[in-house]
JSON list of C-alpha atoms and ligand atoms in Angstrom, two decimals:
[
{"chain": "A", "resi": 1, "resn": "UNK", "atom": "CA", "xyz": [-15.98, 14.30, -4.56]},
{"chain": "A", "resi": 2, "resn": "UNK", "atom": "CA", "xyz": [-17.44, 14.16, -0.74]},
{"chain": "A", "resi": 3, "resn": "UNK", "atom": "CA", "xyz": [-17.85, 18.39, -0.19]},
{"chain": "A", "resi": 4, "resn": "UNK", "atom": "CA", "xyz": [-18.98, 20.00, 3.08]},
{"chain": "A", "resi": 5, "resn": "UNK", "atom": "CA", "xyz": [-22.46, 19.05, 1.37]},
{"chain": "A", "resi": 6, "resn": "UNK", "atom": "CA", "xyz": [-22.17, 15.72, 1.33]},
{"chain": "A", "resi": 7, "resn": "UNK", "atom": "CA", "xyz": [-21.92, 15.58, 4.85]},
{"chain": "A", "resi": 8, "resn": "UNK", "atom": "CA", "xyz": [-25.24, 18.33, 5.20]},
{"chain": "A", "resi": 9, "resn": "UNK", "atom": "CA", "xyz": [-27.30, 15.60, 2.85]},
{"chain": "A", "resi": 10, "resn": "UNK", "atom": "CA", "xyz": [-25.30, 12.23, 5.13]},
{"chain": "A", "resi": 11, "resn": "UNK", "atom": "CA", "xyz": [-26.56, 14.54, 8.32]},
{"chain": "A", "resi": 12, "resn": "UNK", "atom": "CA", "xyz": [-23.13, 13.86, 9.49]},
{"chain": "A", "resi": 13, "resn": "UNK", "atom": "CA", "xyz": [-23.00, 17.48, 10.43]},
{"chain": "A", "resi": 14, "resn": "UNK", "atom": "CA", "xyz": [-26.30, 19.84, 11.05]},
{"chain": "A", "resi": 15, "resn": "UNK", "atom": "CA", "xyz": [-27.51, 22.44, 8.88]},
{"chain": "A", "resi": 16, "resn": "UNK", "atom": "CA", "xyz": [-30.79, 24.64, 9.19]},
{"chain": "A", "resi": 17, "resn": "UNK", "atom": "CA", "xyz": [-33.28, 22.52, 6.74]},
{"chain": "A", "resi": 18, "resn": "UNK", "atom": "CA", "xyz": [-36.06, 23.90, 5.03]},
{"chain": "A", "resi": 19, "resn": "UNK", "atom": "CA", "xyz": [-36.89, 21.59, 2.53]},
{"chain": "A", "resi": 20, "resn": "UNK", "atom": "CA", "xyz": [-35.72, 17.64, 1.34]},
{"chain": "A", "resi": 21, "resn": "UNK", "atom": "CA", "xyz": [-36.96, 14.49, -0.75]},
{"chain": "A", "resi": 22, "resn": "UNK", "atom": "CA", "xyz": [-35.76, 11.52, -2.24]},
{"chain": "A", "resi": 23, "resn": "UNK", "atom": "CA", "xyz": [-33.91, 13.95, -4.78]},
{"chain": "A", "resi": 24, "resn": "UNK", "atom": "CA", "xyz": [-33.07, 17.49, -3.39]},
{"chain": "A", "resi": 25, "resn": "UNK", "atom": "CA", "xyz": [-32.30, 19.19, 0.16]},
{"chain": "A", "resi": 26, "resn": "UNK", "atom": "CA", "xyz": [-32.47, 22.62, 1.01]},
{"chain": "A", "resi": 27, "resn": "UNK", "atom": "CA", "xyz": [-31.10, 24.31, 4.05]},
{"chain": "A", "resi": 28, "resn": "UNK", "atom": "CA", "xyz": [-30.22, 28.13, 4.92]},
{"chain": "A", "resi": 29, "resn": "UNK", "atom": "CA", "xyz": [-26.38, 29.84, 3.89]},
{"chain": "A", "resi": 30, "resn": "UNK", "atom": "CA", "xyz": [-24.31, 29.51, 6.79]},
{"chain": "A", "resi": 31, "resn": "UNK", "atom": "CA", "xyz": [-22.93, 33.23, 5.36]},
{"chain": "A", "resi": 32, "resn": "UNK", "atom": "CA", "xyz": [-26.18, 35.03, 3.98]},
{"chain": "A", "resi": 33, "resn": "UNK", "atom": "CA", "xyz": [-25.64, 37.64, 1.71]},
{"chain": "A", "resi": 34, "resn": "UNK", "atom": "CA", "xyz": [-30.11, 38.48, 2.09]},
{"chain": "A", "resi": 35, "resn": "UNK", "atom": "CA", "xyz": [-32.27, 38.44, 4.05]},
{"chain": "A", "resi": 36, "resn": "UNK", "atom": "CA", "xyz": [-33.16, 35.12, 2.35]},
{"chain": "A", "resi": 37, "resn": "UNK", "atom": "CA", "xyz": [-30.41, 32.93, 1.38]},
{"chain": "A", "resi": 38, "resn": "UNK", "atom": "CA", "xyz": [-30.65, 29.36, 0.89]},
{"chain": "A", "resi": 39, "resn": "UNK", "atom": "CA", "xyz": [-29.22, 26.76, -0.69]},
{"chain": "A", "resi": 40, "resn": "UNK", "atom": "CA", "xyz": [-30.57, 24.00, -3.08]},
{"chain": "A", "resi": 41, "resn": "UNK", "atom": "CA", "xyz": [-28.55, 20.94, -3.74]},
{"chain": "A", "resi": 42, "resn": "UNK", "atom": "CA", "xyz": [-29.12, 17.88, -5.61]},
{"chain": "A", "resi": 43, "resn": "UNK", "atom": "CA", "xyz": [-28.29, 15.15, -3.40]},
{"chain": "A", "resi": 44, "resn": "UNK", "atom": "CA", "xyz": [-26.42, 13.39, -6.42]},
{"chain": "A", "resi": 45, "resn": "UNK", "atom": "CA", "xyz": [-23.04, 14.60, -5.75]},
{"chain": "A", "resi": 46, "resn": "UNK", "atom": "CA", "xyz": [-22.67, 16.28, -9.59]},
{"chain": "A", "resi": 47, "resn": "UNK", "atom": "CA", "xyz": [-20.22, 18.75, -8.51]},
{"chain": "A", "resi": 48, "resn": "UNK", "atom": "CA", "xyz": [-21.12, 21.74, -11.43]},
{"chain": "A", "resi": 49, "resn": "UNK", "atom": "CA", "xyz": [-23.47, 22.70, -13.64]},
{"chain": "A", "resi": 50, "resn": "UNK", "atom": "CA", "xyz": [-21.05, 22.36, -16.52]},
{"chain": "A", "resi": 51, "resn": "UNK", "atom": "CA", "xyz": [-20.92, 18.47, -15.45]},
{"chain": "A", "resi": 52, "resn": "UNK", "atom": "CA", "xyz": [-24.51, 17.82, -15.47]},
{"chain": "A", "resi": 53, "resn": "UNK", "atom": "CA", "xyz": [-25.30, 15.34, -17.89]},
{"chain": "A", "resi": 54, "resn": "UNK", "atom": "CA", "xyz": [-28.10, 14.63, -20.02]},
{"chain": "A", "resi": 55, "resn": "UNK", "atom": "CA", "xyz": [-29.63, 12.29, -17.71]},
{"chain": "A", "resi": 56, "resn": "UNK", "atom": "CA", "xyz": [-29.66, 15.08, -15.10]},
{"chain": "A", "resi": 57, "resn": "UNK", "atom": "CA", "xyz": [-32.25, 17.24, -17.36]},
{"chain": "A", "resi": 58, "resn": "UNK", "atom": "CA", "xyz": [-35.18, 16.17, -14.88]},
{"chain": "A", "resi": 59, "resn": "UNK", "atom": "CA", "xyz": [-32.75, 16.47, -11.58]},
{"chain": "A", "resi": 60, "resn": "UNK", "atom": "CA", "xyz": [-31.72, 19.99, -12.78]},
{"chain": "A", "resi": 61, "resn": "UNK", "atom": "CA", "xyz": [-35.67, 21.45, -13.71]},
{"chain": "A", "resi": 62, "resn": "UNK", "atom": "CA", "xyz": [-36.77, 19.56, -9.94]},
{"chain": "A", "resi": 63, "resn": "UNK", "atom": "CA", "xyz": [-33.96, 22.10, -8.74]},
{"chain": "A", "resi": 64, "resn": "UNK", "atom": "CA", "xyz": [-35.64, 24.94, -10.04]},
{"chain": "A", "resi": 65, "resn": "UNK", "atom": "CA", "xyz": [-39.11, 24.16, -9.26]},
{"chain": "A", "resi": 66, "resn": "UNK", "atom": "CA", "xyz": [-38.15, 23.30, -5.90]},
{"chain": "A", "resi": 67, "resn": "UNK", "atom": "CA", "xyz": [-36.78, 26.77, -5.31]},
{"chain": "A", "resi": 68, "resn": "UNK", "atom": "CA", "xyz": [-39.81, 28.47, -7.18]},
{"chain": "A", "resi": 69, "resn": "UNK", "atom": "CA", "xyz": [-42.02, 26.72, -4.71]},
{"chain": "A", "resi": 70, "resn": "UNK", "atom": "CA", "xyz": [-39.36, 27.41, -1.48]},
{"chain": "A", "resi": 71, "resn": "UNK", "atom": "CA", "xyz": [-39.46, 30.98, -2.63]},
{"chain": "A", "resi": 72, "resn": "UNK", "atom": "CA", "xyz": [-43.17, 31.00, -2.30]},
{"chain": "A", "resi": 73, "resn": "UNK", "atom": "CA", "xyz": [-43.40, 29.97, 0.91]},
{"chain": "A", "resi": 74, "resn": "UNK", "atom": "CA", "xyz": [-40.62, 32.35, 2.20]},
{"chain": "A", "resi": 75, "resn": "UNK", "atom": "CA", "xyz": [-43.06, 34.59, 0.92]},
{"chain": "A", "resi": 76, "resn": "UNK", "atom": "CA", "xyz": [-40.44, 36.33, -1.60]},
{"chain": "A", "resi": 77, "resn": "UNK", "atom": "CA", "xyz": [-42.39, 35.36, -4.77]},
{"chain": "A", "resi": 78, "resn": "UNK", "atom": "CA", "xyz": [-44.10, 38.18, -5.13]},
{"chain": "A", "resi": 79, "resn": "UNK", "atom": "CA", "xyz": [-41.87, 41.08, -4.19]},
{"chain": "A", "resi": 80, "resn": "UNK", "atom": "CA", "xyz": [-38.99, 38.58, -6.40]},
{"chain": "A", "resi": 81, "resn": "UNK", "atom": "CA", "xyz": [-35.90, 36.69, -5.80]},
{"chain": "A", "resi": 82, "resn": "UNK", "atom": "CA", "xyz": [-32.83, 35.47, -7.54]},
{"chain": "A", "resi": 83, "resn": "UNK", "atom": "CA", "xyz": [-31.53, 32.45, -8.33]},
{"chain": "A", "resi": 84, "resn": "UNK", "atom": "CA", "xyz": [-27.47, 32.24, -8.86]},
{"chain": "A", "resi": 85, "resn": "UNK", "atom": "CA", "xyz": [-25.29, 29.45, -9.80]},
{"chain": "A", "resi": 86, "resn": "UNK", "atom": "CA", "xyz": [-21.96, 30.12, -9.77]},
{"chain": "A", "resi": 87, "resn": "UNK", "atom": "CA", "xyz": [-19.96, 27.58, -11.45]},
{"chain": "A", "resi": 88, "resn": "UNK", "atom": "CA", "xyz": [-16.15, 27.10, -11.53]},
{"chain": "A", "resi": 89, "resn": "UNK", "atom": "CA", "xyz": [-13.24, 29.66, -10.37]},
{"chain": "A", "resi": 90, "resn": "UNK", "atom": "CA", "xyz": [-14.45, 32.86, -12.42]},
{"chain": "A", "resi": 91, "resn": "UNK", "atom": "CA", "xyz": [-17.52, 31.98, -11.40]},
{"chain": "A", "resi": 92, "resn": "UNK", "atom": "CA", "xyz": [-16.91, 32.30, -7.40]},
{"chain": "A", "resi": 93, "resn": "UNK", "atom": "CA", "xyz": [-17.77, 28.70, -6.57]},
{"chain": "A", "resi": 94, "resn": "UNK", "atom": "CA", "xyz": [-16.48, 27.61, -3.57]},
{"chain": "A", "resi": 95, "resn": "UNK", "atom": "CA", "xyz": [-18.26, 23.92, -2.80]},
{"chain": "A", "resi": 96, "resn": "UNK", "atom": "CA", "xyz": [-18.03, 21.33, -5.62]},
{"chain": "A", "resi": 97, "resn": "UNK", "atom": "CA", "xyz": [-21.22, 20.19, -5.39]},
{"chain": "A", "resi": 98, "resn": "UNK", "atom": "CA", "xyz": [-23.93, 21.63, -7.30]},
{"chain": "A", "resi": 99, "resn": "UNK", "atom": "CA", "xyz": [-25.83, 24.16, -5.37]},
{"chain": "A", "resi": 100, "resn": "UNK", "atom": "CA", "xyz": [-28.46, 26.69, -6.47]},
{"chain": "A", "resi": 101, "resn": "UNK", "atom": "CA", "xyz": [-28.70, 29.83, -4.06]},
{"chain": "A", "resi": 102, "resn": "UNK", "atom": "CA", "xyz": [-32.28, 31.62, -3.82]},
{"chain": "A", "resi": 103, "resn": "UNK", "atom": "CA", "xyz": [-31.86, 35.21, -2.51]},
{"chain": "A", "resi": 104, "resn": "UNK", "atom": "CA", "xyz": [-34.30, 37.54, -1.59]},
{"chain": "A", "resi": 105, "resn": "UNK", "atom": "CA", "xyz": [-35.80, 39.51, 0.92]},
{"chain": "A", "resi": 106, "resn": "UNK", "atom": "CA", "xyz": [-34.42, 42.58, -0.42]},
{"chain": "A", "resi": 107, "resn": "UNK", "atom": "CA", "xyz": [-33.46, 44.73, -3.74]},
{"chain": "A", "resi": 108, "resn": "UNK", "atom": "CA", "xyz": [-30.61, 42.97, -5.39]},
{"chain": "A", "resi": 109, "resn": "UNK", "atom": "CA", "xyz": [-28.11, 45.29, -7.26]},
{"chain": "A", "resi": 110, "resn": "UNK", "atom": "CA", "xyz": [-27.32, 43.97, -10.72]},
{"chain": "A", "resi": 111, "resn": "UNK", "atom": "CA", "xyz": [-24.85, 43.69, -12.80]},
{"chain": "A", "resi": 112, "resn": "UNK", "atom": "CA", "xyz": [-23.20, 41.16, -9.72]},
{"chain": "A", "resi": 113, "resn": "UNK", "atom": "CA", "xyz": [-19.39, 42.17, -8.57]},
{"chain": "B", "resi": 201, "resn": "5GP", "atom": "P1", "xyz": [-20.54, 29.04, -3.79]},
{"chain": "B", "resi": 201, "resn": "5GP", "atom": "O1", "xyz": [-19.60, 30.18, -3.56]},
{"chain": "B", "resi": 201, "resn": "5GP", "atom": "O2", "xyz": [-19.82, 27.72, -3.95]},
{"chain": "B", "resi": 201, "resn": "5GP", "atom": "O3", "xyz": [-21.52, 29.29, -4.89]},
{"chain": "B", "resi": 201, "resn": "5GP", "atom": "O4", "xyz": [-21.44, 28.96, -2.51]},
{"chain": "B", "resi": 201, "resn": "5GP", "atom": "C1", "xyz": [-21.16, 28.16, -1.41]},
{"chain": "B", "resi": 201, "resn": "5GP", "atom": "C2", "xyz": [-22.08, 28.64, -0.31]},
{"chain": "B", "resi": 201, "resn": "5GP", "atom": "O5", "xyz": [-22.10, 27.65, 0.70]},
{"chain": "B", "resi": 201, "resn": "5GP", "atom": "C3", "xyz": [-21.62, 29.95, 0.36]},
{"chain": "B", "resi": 201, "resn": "5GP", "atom": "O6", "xyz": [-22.66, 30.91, 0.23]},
{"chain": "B", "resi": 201, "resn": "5GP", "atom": "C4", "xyz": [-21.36, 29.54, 1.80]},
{"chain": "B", "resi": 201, "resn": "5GP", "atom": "O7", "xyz": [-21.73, 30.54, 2.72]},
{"chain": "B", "resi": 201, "resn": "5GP", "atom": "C5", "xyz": [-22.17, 28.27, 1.95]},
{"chain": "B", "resi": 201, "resn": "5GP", "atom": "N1", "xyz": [-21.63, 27.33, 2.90]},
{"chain": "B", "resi": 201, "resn": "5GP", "atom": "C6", "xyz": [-20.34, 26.89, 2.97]},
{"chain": "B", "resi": 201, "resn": "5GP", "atom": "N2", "xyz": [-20.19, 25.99, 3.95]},
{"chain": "B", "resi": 201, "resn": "5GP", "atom": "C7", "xyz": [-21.41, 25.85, 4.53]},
{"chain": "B", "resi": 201, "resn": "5GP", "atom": "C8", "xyz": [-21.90, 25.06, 5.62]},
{"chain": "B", "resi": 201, "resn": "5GP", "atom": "O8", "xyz": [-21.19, 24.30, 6.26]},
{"chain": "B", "resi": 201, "resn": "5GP", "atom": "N3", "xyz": [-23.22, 25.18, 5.92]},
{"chain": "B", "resi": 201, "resn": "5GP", "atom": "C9", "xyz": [-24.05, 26.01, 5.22]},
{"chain": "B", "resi": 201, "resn": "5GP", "atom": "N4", "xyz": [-25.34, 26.05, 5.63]},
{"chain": "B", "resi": 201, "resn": "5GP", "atom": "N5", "xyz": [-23.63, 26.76, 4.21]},
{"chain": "B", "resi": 201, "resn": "5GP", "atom": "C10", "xyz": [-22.33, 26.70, 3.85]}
]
């Protein structure tokens, strides 16, 4: 399904970039809920987690490393961060395309709302 994301990753309309290759971008929330907020997105359209597919394995581990290493040089590694993906309707996702947010910057609460 062509999301708002697809058209961030086409560059069909702009977004605040912080990070791409050949198999991930990652650009700032337009909404941030920290002080840090960015998203990273596979730029296979796989719209949820709970779609992935086996072949994905290496796609969804670049995804993580990629924000480990974004994290790091938003300097929020060592003070911490948090990753969320929220996935479906209970779940509070809004965009159908895979996205993982990295959030820091600040104490996070937990349990989430
Ligand atoms: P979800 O609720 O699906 O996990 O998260 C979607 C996120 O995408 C939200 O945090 C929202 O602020 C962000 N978002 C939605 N549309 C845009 C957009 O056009 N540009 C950017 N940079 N972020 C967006």
């Amino acid at each position: 399904m062509a999301t708002i994301f697809s058209k961030i990753i086409n560059k069909e309309i702009p977004a605040d970039i912080v990070y791409e290759d050949d198999r991930c971008l990652a650009f700032k929330d337009i909404s941030p809920q920290a002080p840090t907020h960015i998203l990273i997105i596979p730029k296979k359209a796989i719209e949820r987690v709970a779609l992935a597919q086996t072949e994905d394995e290496g796609l969804l581990g670049h995804l993580l490393l990629t924000a480990a290493q974004i994290a790091k040089k938003a300097g929020i590694s060592e003070t911490g961060f948090r990753l969320v993906i929220n996935n479906g309707k209970n779940g509070g996702e809004a965009v159908p395309h895979l996205h993982v947010h990295l959030l820091g910057g600040r104490a996070l609460t937990w349990p989430p709302g």
